[in-house]
PDB file of C-alpha atoms in Angstrom:
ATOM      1  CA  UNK A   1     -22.303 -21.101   1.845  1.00 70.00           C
ATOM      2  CA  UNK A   2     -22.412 -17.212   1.104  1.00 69.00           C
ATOM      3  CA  UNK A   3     -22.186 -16.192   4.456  1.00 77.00           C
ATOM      4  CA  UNK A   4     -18.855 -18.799   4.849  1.00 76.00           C
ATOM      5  CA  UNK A   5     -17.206 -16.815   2.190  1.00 70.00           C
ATOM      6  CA  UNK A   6     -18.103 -13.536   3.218  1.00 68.00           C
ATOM      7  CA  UNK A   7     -16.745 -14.527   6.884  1.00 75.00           C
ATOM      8  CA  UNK A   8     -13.644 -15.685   5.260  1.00 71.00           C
ATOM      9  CA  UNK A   9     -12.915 -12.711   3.057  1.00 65.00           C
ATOM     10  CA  UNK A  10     -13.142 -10.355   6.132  1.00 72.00           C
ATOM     11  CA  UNK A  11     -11.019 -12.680   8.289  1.00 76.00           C
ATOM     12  CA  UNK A  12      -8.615 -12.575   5.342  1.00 77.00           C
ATOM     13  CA  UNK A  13      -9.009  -8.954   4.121  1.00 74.00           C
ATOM     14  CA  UNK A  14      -5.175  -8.327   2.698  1.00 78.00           C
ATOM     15  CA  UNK A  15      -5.962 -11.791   0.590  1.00 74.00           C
ATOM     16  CA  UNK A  16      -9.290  -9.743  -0.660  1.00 75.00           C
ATOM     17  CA  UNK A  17      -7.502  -6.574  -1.443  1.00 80.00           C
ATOM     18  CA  UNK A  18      -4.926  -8.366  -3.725  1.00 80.00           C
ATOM     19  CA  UNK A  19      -7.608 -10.484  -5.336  1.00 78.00           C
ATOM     20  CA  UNK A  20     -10.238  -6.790  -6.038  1.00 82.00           C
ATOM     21  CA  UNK A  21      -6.672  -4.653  -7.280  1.00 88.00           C
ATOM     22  CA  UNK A  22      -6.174  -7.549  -9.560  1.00 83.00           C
ATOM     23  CA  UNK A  23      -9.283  -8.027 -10.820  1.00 84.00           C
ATOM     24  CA  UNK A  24      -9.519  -4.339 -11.734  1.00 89.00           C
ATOM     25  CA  UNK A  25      -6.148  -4.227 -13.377  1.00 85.00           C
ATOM     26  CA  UNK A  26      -7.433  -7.385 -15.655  1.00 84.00           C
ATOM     27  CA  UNK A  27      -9.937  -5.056 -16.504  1.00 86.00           C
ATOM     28  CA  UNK A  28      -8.083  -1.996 -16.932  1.00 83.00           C
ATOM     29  CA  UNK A  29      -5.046  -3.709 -19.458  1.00 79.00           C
ATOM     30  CA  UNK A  30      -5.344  -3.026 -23.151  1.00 73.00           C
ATOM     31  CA  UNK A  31      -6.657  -6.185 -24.996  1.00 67.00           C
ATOM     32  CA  UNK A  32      -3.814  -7.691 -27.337  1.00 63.00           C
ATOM     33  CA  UNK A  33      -6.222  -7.362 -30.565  1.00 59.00           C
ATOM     34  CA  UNK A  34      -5.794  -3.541 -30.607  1.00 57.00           C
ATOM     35  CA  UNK A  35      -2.407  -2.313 -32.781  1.00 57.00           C
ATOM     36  CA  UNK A  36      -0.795   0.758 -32.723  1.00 56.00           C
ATOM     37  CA  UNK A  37      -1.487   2.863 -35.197  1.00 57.00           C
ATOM     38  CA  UNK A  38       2.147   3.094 -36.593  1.00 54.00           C
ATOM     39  CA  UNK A  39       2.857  -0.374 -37.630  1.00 58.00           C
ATOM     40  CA  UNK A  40      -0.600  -0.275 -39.276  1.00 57.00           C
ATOM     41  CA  UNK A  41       0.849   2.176 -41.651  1.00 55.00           C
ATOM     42  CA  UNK A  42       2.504   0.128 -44.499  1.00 57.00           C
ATOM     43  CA  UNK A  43       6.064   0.871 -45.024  1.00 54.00           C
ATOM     44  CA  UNK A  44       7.172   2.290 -48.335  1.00 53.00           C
ATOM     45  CA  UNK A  45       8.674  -0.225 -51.245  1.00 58.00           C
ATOM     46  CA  UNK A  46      11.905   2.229 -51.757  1.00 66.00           C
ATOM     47  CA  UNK A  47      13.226   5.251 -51.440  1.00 65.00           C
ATOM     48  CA  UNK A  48      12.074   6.129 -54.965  1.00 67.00           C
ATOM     49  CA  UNK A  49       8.293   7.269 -53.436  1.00 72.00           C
ATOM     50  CA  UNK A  50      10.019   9.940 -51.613  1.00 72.00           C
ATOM     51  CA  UNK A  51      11.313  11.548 -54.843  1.00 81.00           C
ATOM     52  CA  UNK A  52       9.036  14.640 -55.674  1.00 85.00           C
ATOM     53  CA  UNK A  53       8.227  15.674 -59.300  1.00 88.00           C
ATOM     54  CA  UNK A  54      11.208  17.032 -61.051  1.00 89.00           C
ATOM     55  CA  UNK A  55      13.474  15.509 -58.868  1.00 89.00           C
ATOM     56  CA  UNK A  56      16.282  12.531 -59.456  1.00 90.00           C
ATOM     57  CA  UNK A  57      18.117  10.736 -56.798  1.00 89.00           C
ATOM     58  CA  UNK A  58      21.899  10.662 -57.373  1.00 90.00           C
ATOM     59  CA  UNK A  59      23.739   7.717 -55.789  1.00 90.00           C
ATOM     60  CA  UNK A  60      26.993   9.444 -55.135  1.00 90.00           C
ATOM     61  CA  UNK A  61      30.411   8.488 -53.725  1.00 91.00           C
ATOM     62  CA  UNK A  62      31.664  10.242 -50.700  1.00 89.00           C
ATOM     63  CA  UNK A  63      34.917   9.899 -49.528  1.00 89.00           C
ATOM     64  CA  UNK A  64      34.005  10.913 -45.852  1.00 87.00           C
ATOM     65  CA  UNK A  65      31.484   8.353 -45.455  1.00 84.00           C
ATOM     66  CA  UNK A  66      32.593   7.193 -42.307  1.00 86.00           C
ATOM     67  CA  UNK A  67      32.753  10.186 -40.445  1.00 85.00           C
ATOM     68  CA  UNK A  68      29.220  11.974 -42.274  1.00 83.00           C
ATOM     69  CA  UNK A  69      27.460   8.946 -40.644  1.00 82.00           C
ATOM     70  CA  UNK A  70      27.809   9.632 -37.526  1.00 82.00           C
ATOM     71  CA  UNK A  71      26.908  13.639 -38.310  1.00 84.00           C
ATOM     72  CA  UNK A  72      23.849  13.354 -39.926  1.00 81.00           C
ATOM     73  CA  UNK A  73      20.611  10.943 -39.073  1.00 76.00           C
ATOM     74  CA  UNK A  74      19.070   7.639 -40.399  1.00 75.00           C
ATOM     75  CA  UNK A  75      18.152   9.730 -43.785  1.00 75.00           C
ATOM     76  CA  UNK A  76      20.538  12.134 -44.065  1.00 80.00           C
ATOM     77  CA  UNK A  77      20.933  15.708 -44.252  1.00 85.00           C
ATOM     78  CA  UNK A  78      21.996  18.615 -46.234  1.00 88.00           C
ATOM     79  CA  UNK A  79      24.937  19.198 -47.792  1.00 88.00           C
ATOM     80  CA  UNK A  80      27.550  21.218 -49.958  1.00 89.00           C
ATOM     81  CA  UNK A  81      29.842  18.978 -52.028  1.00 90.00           C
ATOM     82  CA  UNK A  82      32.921  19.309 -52.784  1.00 90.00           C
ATOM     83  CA  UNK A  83      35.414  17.086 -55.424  1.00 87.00           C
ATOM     84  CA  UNK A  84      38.094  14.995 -53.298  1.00 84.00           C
ATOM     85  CA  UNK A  85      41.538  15.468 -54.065  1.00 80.00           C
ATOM     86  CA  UNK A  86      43.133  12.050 -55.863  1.00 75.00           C
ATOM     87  CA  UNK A  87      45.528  11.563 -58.007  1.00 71.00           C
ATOM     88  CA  UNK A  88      44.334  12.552 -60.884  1.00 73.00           C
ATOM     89  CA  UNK A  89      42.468  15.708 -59.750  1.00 70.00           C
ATOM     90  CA  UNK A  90      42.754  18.607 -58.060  1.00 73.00           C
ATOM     91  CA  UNK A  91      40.029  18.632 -55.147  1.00 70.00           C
ATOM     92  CA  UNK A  92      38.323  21.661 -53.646  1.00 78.00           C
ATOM     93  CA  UNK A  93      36.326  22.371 -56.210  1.00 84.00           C
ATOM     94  CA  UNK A  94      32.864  22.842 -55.066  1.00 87.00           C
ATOM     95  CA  UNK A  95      30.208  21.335 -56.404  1.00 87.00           C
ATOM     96  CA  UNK A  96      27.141  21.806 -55.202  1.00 87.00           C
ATOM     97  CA  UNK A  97      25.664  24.017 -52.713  1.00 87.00           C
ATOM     98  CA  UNK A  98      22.454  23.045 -50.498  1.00 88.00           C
ATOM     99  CA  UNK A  99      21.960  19.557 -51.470  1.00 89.00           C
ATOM    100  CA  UNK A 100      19.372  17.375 -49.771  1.00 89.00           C
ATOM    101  CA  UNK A 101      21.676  13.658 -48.779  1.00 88.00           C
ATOM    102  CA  UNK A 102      19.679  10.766 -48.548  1.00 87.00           C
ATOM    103  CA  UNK A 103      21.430   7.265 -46.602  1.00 86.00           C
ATOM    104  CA  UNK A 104      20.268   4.305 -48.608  1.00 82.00           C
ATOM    105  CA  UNK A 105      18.145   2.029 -46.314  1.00 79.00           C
ATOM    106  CA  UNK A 106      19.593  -1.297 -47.059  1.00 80.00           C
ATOM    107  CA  UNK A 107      23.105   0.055 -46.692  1.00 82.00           C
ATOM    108  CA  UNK A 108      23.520   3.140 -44.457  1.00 80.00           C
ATOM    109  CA  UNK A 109      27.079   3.334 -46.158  1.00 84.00           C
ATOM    110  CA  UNK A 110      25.604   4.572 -49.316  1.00 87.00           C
ATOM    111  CA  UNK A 111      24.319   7.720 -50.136  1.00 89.00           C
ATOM    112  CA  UNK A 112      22.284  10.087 -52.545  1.00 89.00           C
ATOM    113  CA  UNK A 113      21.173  13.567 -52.982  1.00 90.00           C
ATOM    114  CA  UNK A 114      18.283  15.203 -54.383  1.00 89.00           C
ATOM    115  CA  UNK A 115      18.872  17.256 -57.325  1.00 90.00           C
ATOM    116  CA  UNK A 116      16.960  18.680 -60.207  1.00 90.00           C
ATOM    117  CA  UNK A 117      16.258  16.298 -63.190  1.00 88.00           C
ATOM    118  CA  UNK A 118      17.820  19.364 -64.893  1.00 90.00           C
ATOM    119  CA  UNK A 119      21.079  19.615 -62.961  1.00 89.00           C
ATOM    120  CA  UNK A 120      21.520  15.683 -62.361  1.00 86.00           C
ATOM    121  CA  UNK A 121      23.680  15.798 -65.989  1.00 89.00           C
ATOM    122  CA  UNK A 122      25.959  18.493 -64.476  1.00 89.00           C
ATOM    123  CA  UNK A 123      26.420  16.744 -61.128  1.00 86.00           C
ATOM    124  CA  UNK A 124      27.217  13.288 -63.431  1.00 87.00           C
ATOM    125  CA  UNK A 125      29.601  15.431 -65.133  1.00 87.00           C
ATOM    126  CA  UNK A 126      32.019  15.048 -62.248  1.00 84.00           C
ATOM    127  CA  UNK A 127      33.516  12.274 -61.429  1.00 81.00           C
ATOM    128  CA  UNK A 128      33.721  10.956 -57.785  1.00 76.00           C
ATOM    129  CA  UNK A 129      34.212  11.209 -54.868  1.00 86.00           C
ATOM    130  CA  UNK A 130      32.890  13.384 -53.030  1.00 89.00           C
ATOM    131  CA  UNK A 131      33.196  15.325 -49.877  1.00 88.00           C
ATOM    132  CA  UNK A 132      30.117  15.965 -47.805  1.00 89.00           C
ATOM    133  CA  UNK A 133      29.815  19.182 -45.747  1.00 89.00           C
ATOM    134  CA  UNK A 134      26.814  19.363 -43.282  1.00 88.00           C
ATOM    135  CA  UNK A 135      24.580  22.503 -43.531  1.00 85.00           C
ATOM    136  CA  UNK A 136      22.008  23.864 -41.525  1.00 81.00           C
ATOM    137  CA  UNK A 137      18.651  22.297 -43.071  1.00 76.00           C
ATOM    138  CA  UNK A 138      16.638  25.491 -42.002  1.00 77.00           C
ATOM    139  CA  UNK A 139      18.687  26.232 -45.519  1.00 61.00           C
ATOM    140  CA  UNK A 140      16.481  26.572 -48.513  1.00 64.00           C
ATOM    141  CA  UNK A 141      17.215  26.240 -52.409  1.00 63.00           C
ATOM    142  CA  UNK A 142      19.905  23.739 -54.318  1.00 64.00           C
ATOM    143  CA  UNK A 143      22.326  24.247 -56.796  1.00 63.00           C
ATOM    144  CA  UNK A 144      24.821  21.974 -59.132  1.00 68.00           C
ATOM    145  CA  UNK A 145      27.827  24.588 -59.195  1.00 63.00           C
ATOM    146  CA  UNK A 146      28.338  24.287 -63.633  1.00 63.00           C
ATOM    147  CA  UNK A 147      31.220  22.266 -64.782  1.00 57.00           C
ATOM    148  CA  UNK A 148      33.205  25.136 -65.892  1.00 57.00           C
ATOM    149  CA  UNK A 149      32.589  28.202 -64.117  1.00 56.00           C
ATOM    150  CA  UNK A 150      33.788  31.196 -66.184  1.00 60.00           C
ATOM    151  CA  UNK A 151      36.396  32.856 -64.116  1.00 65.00           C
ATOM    152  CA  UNK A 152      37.716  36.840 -64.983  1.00 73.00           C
ATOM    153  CA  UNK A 153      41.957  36.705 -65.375  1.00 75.00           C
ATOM    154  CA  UNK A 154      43.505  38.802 -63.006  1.00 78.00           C
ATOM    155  CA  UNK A 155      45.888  41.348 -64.438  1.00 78.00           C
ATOM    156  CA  UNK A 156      49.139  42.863 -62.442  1.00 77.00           C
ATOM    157  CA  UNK A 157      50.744  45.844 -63.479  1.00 80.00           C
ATOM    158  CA  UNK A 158      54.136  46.877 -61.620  1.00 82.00           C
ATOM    159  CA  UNK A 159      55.236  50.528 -62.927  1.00 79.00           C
ATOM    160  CA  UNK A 160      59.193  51.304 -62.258  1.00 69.00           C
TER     161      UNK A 160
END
């Protein structure tokens, strides 16, 4: 009965090639038990366990939303702010300098940024929104510009 089926494989050899390739490619295929190593990893809660010591997050409202998300990535980036003009205030008026912008992750629409727990009462200080301006994140250091920056009077003297 061996010798039939040897006889048969070499009268059939192509059928014998497909059948050896596919045994060792059965062989060779990762098993289904084995994970990758990424999805082991547990995903974080919130955003709150990126915060570092001496750091708040400040949900903030930006008035350029819409065009910032398509700017910076899935987290976000880093910023200057500046106060948006509305009716009832002059805008311009910058804010911050260097600030790290986080997207929130259960609505990209919504952002924060990293400040200081010592600054955060400055940056409350002002009320919203906000304009975003991307910065190079190579950039290092952040700063809440005070509420009221002390500015010197400029004097003009005309002699006739």
């Amino acid at each position: 009965m061996f010798q039939k089926t040897v006889s048969n494989l070499k009268s059939n050899w192509p059928l014998a090639g497909f059948l050896v390739i596919g045994l060792i490619a059965f062989i060779s295929s990762p098993s289904k038990s084995e994970q990758d190593p990424l999805e082991t990893v547990a995903a974080p809660a919130s955003v709150d366990t990126y915060i570092p010591a001496g750091h708040v997050l400040v949900p903030i409202e930006i008035a350029n939303a819409e065009s910032l998300a398509s700017l910076v990535g899935d987290m976000g980036g880093v910023v200057d702010l500046y106060l948006a003009s509305n009716d009832t205030q002059k805008g311009g008026l910058k804010v911050g300098s260097k600030l790290k912008l986080l997207r929130a992750p259960l609505n990209p629409q919504q952002y924060a940024v990293l400040v200081k727990d010592t600054e955060s009462p400055r940056l409350l200080s002002f009320n919203g929104p906000f304009i975003a301006v991307v910065q190079n994140p190579e950039a290092r250091g952040n700063s809440v510009t005070p509420a009221s920056a002390p500015r010197k009077a400029v004097r003009i003297e005309y002699q006739n």
